[in-house]
Amino acid sequence: VSISTSDEAIILKVNQMWLSTLGYTQAEVIGKTPDELDMLIDTDVSNRARQQLKISSPINAEAQYRAKDGTIFDFLVSGENIEFEGQKCCLFISQDITEFKRIEAESRRHQDQLAHVTRVSTMGEMATGIAHELNQPLAAIAAYIDGSIRRMKSGEPVSTSVLEALERASNQAIRAGNIIQRLRDFIRRDEQKSENININDTVNAARQILIADFDLNQVDLKLDLAQNLP
């Protein structure tokens, strides 16, 4: 538990649990601000909390505090406006959730490992479809190049049609390379990251991986994709 002034965030009072958890004495913190103690990992969290308290009370937020010895703690913080010693102040009650966050992160890591195993298993099940999908561009490459070579060997000059056939062969080679790259990306074990994506591109990428299975099973897939999605 801690009480600090509303505007300057000067610490006026803390309880013994606050002191023992973060490793300070009363004399070291009273009259100081969290910034002066270098306590806050993200100072914006504190600033946002105080701004929000000016609008509504109480509030709840997660924050990280740095103890005197440098140890980082995760806290679930509840804040409320109060009057203390004749001035407007903020009362903060912080619950240590460091161990909970550690267990949560460990659980996510295990889930990531399980997801990787599942992807590898799925690749085995998709092997027939993958072979079929790769066979299409490779067969097209062979046909385009074989036809071009025969026409050039016959003495026919390099015509537009020959160039077009070679260009098609190049495009099919790129397609085959993209198939392999997508499959490598699918089974590669990477750290998870969050990013903005175009969901329609993702749907089309999945469709390209599965298109051979659709063809084998005579499935006519129709996509109805909305535009301007978030």
mmCIF file of C-alpha atoms in Angstrom:
data_model
loop_
_atom_site.group_PDB
_atom_site.id
_atom_site.type_symbol
_atom_site.label_atom_id
_atom_site.label_comp_id
_atom_site.label_asym_id
_atom_site.label_seq_id
_atom_site.Cartn_x
_atom_site.Cartn_y
_atom_site.Cartn_z
ATOM 1 C CA VAL A 1 0.000 0.000 0.000
ATOM 2 C CA SER A 2 1.287 3.472 -0.861
ATOM 3 C CA ILE A 3 -0.083 7.020 -0.743
ATOM 4 C CA SER A 4 1.335 9.779 -2.929
ATOM 5 C CA THR A 5 0.329 13.289 -3.961
ATOM 6 C CA SER A 6 -1.945 13.530 -6.964
ATOM 7 C CA ASP A 7 0.102 15.997 -9.001
ATOM 8 C CA GLU A 8 3.791 15.508 -8.184
ATOM 9 C CA ALA A 9 3.568 11.777 -7.241
ATOM 10 C CA ILE A 10 5.542 12.430 -4.043
ATOM 11 C CA ILE A 11 5.374 9.384 -1.774
ATOM 12 C CA LEU A 12 3.820 10.271 1.591
ATOM 13 C CA LYS A 13 3.240 6.869 3.158
ATOM 14 C CA VAL A 14 3.919 3.192 2.468
ATOM 15 C CA ASN A 15 3.254 0.102 4.567
ATOM 16 C CA GLN A 16 5.793 -2.426 5.789
ATOM 17 C CA MET A 17 4.966 -4.997 3.078
ATOM 18 C CA TRP A 18 5.724 -2.360 0.393
ATOM 19 C CA LEU A 19 9.111 -1.704 2.029
ATOM 20 C CA SER A 20 10.058 -5.368 2.525
ATOM 21 C CA THR A 21 9.035 -6.328 -1.016
ATOM 22 C CA LEU A 22 11.018 -3.572 -2.714
ATOM 23 C CA GLY A 23 13.881 -3.499 -0.191
ATOM 24 C CA TYR A 24 13.649 0.122 1.009
ATOM 25 C CA THR A 25 13.414 1.846 4.367
ATOM 26 C CA GLN A 26 10.881 4.535 5.235
ATOM 27 C CA ALA A 27 13.595 7.209 5.238
ATOM 28 C CA GLU A 28 14.674 6.263 1.692
ATOM 29 C CA VAL A 29 11.248 6.680 0.076
ATOM 30 C CA ILE A 30 9.175 9.239 1.987
ATOM 31 C CA GLY A 31 9.254 12.576 0.185
ATOM 32 C CA LYS A 32 10.636 11.007 -2.998
ATOM 33 C CA THR A 33 8.928 10.239 -6.310
ATOM 34 C CA PRO A 34 9.032 6.877 -8.139
ATOM 35 C CA ASP A 35 11.154 8.583 -10.825
ATOM 36 C CA GLU A 36 13.713 9.704 -8.258
ATOM 37 C CA LEU A 37 13.899 6.144 -6.930
ATOM 38 C CA ASP A 38 14.144 4.777 -10.520
ATOM 39 C CA MET A 39 11.333 2.384 -9.584
ATOM 40 C CA LEU A 40 9.174 2.326 -12.679
ATOM 41 C CA ILE A 41 10.163 0.252 -15.713
ATOM 42 C CA ASP A 42 7.572 2.094 -17.821
ATOM 43 C CA THR A 43 6.998 5.635 -16.582
ATOM 44 C CA ASP A 44 4.120 6.057 -19.034
ATOM 45 C CA VAL A 45 2.072 3.533 -17.042
ATOM 46 C CA SER A 46 2.252 5.755 -13.951
ATOM 47 C CA ASN A 47 1.479 8.896 -15.925
ATOM 48 C CA ARG A 48 -1.509 7.271 -17.637
ATOM 49 C CA ALA A 49 -2.798 5.958 -14.317
ATOM 50 C CA ARG A 50 -2.683 9.409 -12.718
ATOM 51 C CA GLN A 51 -4.337 11.015 -15.726
ATOM 52 C CA GLN A 52 -7.065 8.377 -15.643
ATOM 53 C CA LEU A 53 -7.600 8.937 -11.909
ATOM 54 C CA LYS A 54 -8.374 12.571 -12.667
ATOM 55 C CA ILE A 55 -11.243 11.363 -14.866
ATOM 56 C CA SER A 56 -12.571 8.387 -12.917
ATOM 57 C CA SER A 57 -11.782 6.430 -9.780
ATOM 58 C CA PRO A 58 -10.882 3.689 -8.987
ATOM 59 C CA ILE A 59 -8.605 2.226 -11.696
ATOM 60 C CA ASN A 60 -6.765 -1.062 -12.243
ATOM 61 C CA ALA A 61 -3.579 -1.628 -14.250
ATOM 62 C CA GLU A 62 -0.526 -3.857 -14.498
ATOM 63 C CA ALA A 63 2.867 -2.295 -13.801
ATOM 64 C CA GLN A 64 6.459 -3.347 -13.243
ATOM 65 C CA TYR A 65 8.481 -1.981 -10.309
ATOM 66 C CA ARG A 66 12.248 -2.136 -9.893
ATOM 67 C CA ALA A 67 13.330 -3.037 -6.355
ATOM 68 C CA LYS A 68 16.298 -1.374 -4.679
ATOM 69 C CA ASP A 69 18.557 -4.313 -5.636
ATOM 70 C CA GLY A 70 17.409 -4.164 -9.285
ATOM 71 C CA THR A 71 14.957 -7.077 -9.154
ATOM 72 C CA ILE A 72 11.927 -6.546 -11.401
ATOM 73 C CA PHE A 73 8.478 -7.280 -9.948
ATOM 74 C CA ASP A 74 5.132 -7.468 -11.738
ATOM 75 C CA PHE A 75 2.192 -5.923 -9.896
ATOM 76 C CA LEU A 76 -1.546 -5.613 -10.355
ATOM 77 C CA VAL A 77 -2.203 -2.077 -9.137
ATOM 78 C CA SER A 78 -5.502 -0.599 -7.970
ATOM 79 C CA GLY A 79 -5.637 3.179 -7.598
ATOM 80 C CA GLU A 80 -8.149 5.496 -5.970
ATOM 81 C CA ASN A 81 -8.407 9.207 -5.203
ATOM 82 C CA ILE A 82 -8.393 10.056 -1.482
ATOM 83 C CA GLU A 83 -7.747 13.003 0.784
ATOM 84 C CA PHE A 84 -4.746 12.537 3.058
ATOM 85 C CA GLU A 85 -3.291 15.070 5.509
ATOM 86 C CA GLY A 86 -5.467 17.785 4.015
ATOM 87 C CA GLN A 87 -4.426 17.327 0.351
ATOM 88 C CA LYS A 88 -5.572 15.411 -2.712
ATOM 89 C CA CYS A 89 -3.698 12.148 -2.989
ATOM 90 C CA CYS A 90 -3.713 8.774 -4.713
ATOM 91 C CA LEU A 91 -3.981 5.525 -2.813
ATOM 92 C CA PHE A 92 -2.341 2.570 -4.599
ATOM 93 C CA ILE A 93 -2.717 -1.065 -3.566
ATOM 94 C CA SER A 94 -0.272 -3.296 -5.450
ATOM 95 C CA GLN A 95 -0.561 -7.076 -5.590
ATOM 96 C CA ASP A 96 2.619 -8.982 -6.497
ATOM 97 C CA ILE A 97 1.816 -11.167 -9.538
ATOM 98 C CA THR A 98 5.424 -11.905 -10.533
ATOM 99 C CA GLU A 99 5.126 -15.656 -10.018
ATOM 100 C CA PHE A 100 1.788 -15.764 -11.808
ATOM 101 C CA LYS A 101 3.325 -13.980 -14.832
ATOM 102 C CA ARG A 102 6.279 -16.407 -14.806
ATOM 103 C CA ILE A 103 3.935 -19.419 -14.813
ATOM 104 C CA GLU A 104 1.848 -17.784 -17.554
ATOM 105 C CA ALA A 105 4.960 -17.252 -19.718
ATOM 106 C CA GLU A 106 6.075 -20.852 -19.089
ATOM 107 C CA SER A 107 2.627 -22.094 -20.115
ATOM 108 C CA ARG A 108 2.808 -20.070 -23.346
ATOM 109 C CA ARG A 109 6.251 -21.554 -24.059
ATOM 110 C CA HIS A 110 4.878 -25.090 -23.639
ATOM 111 C CA GLN A 111 1.932 -24.220 -25.890
ATOM 112 C CA ASP A 112 4.353 -22.936 -28.545
ATOM 113 C CA GLN A 113 6.316 -26.203 -28.352
ATOM 114 C CA LEU A 114 3.115 -28.219 -28.689
ATOM 115 C CA ALA A 115 2.007 -26.082 -31.632
ATOM 116 C CA HIS A 116 5.375 -26.748 -33.335
ATOM 117 C CA VAL A 117 4.992 -30.514 -32.866
ATOM 118 C CA THR A 118 1.460 -30.277 -34.266
ATOM 119 C CA ARG A 119 2.708 -28.367 -37.328
ATOM 120 C CA VAL A 120 5.380 -30.994 -38.016
ATOM 121 C CA SER A 121 2.772 -33.758 -37.637
ATOM 122 C CA THR A 122 0.447 -31.896 -39.984
ATOM 123 C CA MET A 123 3.255 -31.672 -42.550
ATOM 124 C CA GLY A 124 3.472 -35.467 -42.583
ATOM 125 C CA GLU A 125 -0.257 -35.710 -43.251
ATOM 126 C CA MET A 126 0.033 -33.119 -46.046
ATOM 127 C CA ALA A 127 2.958 -34.876 -47.764
ATOM 128 C CA THR A 128 0.870 -36.356 -50.600
ATOM 129 C CA GLY A 129 -0.790 -33.036 -51.354
ATOM 130 C CA ILE A 130 2.555 -31.223 -51.209
ATOM 131 C CA ALA A 131 4.101 -33.658 -53.688
ATOM 132 C CA HIS A 132 1.142 -33.183 -56.023
ATOM 133 C CA GLU A 133 1.279 -29.379 -55.711
ATOM 134 C CA LEU A 134 5.022 -29.270 -56.450
ATOM 135 C CA ASN A 135 4.609 -31.684 -59.337
ATOM 136 C CA GLN A 136 2.364 -29.233 -61.215
ATOM 137 C CA PRO A 137 4.858 -26.338 -61.571
ATOM 138 C CA LEU A 138 7.786 -28.726 -62.118
ATOM 139 C CA ALA A 139 5.934 -30.536 -64.916
ATOM 140 C CA ALA A 140 5.027 -27.179 -66.480
ATOM 141 C CA ILE A 141 8.661 -26.029 -66.306
ATOM 142 C CA ALA A 142 9.838 -29.206 -68.024
ATOM 143 C CA ALA A 143 7.190 -28.878 -70.766
ATOM 144 C CA TYR A 144 7.889 -25.187 -71.489
ATOM 145 C CA ILE A 145 11.658 -25.643 -71.590
ATOM 146 C CA ASP A 146 11.506 -28.882 -73.626
ATOM 147 C CA GLY A 147 9.261 -27.238 -76.227
ATOM 148 C CA SER A 148 11.512 -24.169 -76.443
ATOM 149 C CA ILE A 149 14.659 -26.289 -76.865
ATOM 150 C CA ARG A 150 13.082 -28.378 -79.657
ATOM 151 C CA ARG A 151 11.995 -25.270 -81.560
ATOM 152 C CA MET A 152 15.445 -23.672 -81.251
ATOM 153 C CA LYS A 153 17.180 -26.924 -82.310
ATOM 154 C CA SER A 154 15.011 -27.047 -85.410
ATOM 155 C CA GLY A 155 16.564 -23.763 -86.475
ATOM 156 C CA GLU A 156 13.559 -21.624 -85.647
ATOM 157 C CA PRO A 157 14.688 -18.155 -84.541
ATOM 158 C CA VAL A 158 13.995 -17.092 -80.968
ATOM 159 C CA SER A 159 10.448 -15.910 -81.481
ATOM 160 C CA THR A 160 8.007 -14.190 -79.179
ATOM 161 C CA SER A 161 6.276 -17.492 -78.480
ATOM 162 C CA VAL A 162 9.561 -19.098 -77.381
ATOM 163 C CA LEU A 163 10.308 -16.169 -75.074
ATOM 164 C CA GLU A 164 6.799 -16.396 -73.660
ATOM 165 C CA ALA A 165 7.270 -20.122 -72.997
ATOM 166 C CA LEU A 166 10.568 -19.468 -71.184
ATOM 167 C CA GLU A 167 8.915 -16.687 -69.186
ATOM 168 C CA ARG A 168 6.145 -19.082 -68.164
ATOM 169 C CA ALA A 169 8.793 -21.599 -67.114
ATOM 170 C CA SER A 170 10.452 -18.923 -64.973
ATOM 171 C CA ASN A 171 7.124 -18.044 -63.349
ATOM 172 C CA GLN A 172 6.455 -21.700 -62.570
ATOM 173 C CA ALA A 173 9.928 -22.030 -61.025
ATOM 174 C CA ILE A 174 9.152 -19.026 -58.819
ATOM 175 C CA ARG A 175 5.831 -20.646 -57.892
ATOM 176 C CA ALA A 176 7.573 -23.873 -56.890
ATOM 177 C CA GLY A 177 10.089 -21.904 -54.834
ATOM 178 C CA ASN A 178 7.278 -20.033 -53.093
ATOM 179 C CA ILE A 179 5.551 -23.310 -52.233
ATOM 180 C CA ILE A 180 8.715 -24.618 -50.607
ATOM 181 C CA GLN A 181 9.323 -21.341 -48.760
ATOM 182 C CA ARG A 182 5.761 -21.286 -47.414
ATOM 183 C CA LEU A 183 6.136 -24.834 -46.157
ATOM 184 C CA ARG A 184 9.472 -23.990 -44.521
ATOM 185 C CA ASP A 185 7.866 -20.977 -42.845
ATOM 186 C CA PHE A 186 4.995 -23.184 -41.666
ATOM 187 C CA ILE A 187 7.193 -25.710 -39.840
ATOM 188 C CA ARG A 188 9.970 -23.336 -38.759
ATOM 189 C CA ARG A 189 10.138 -22.886 -35.008
ATOM 190 C CA ASP A 190 10.287 -19.153 -34.338
ATOM 191 C CA GLU A 191 9.495 -16.949 -31.403
ATOM 192 C CA GLN A 192 5.950 -15.680 -31.679
ATOM 193 C CA LYS A 193 5.507 -12.058 -32.613
ATOM 194 C CA SER A 194 2.506 -9.830 -33.108
ATOM 195 C CA GLU A 195 2.130 -7.694 -36.200
ATOM 196 C CA ASN A 196 -0.561 -6.130 -38.355
ATOM 197 C CA ILE A 197 -1.491 -8.285 -41.343
ATOM 198 C CA ASN A 198 -3.871 -8.234 -44.267
ATOM 199 C CA ILE A 199 -6.240 -11.076 -43.395
ATOM 200 C CA ASN A 200 -7.166 -11.616 -47.056
ATOM 201 C CA ASP A 201 -3.496 -12.216 -47.926
ATOM 202 C CA THR A 202 -3.345 -14.783 -45.135
ATOM 203 C CA VAL A 203 -6.444 -16.574 -46.410
ATOM 204 C CA ASN A 204 -4.996 -16.681 -49.938
ATOM 205 C CA ALA A 205 -1.643 -17.970 -48.642
ATOM 206 C CA ALA A 206 -3.429 -20.812 -46.822
ATOM 207 C CA ARG A 207 -5.438 -21.529 -49.957
ATOM 208 C CA GLN A 208 -2.252 -21.871 -52.030
ATOM 209 C CA ILE A 209 -0.873 -24.450 -49.600
ATOM 210 C CA LEU A 210 -4.105 -26.489 -49.701
ATOM 211 C CA ILE A 211 -5.042 -26.070 -53.367
ATOM 212 C CA ALA A 212 -3.618 -29.464 -54.352
ATOM 213 C CA ASP A 213 -5.818 -31.189 -51.764
ATOM 214 C CA PHE A 214 -8.845 -29.330 -53.122
ATOM 215 C CA ASP A 215 -8.027 -30.498 -56.645
ATOM 216 C CA LEU A 216 -7.470 -34.108 -55.570
ATOM 217 C CA ASN A 217 -10.820 -34.189 -53.768
ATOM 218 C CA GLN A 218 -12.655 -32.202 -56.474
ATOM 219 C CA VAL A 219 -13.460 -29.368 -54.077
ATOM 220 C CA ASP A 220 -14.446 -26.103 -55.731
ATOM 221 C CA LEU A 221 -13.409 -23.446 -53.228
ATOM 222 C CA LYS A 222 -15.010 -20.029 -53.570
ATOM 223 C CA LEU A 223 -13.713 -17.107 -51.496
ATOM 224 C CA ASP A 224 -15.904 -14.166 -50.533
ATOM 225 C CA LEU A 225 -13.382 -11.753 -49.042
ATOM 226 C CA ALA A 226 -14.422 -8.364 -47.709
ATOM 227 C CA GLN A 227 -12.155 -5.378 -48.328
ATOM 228 C CA ASN A 228 -10.946 -2.745 -45.858
ATOM 229 C CA LEU A 229 -10.944 -5.111 -42.907
ATOM 230 C CA PRO A 230 -8.944 -4.025 -39.834
#
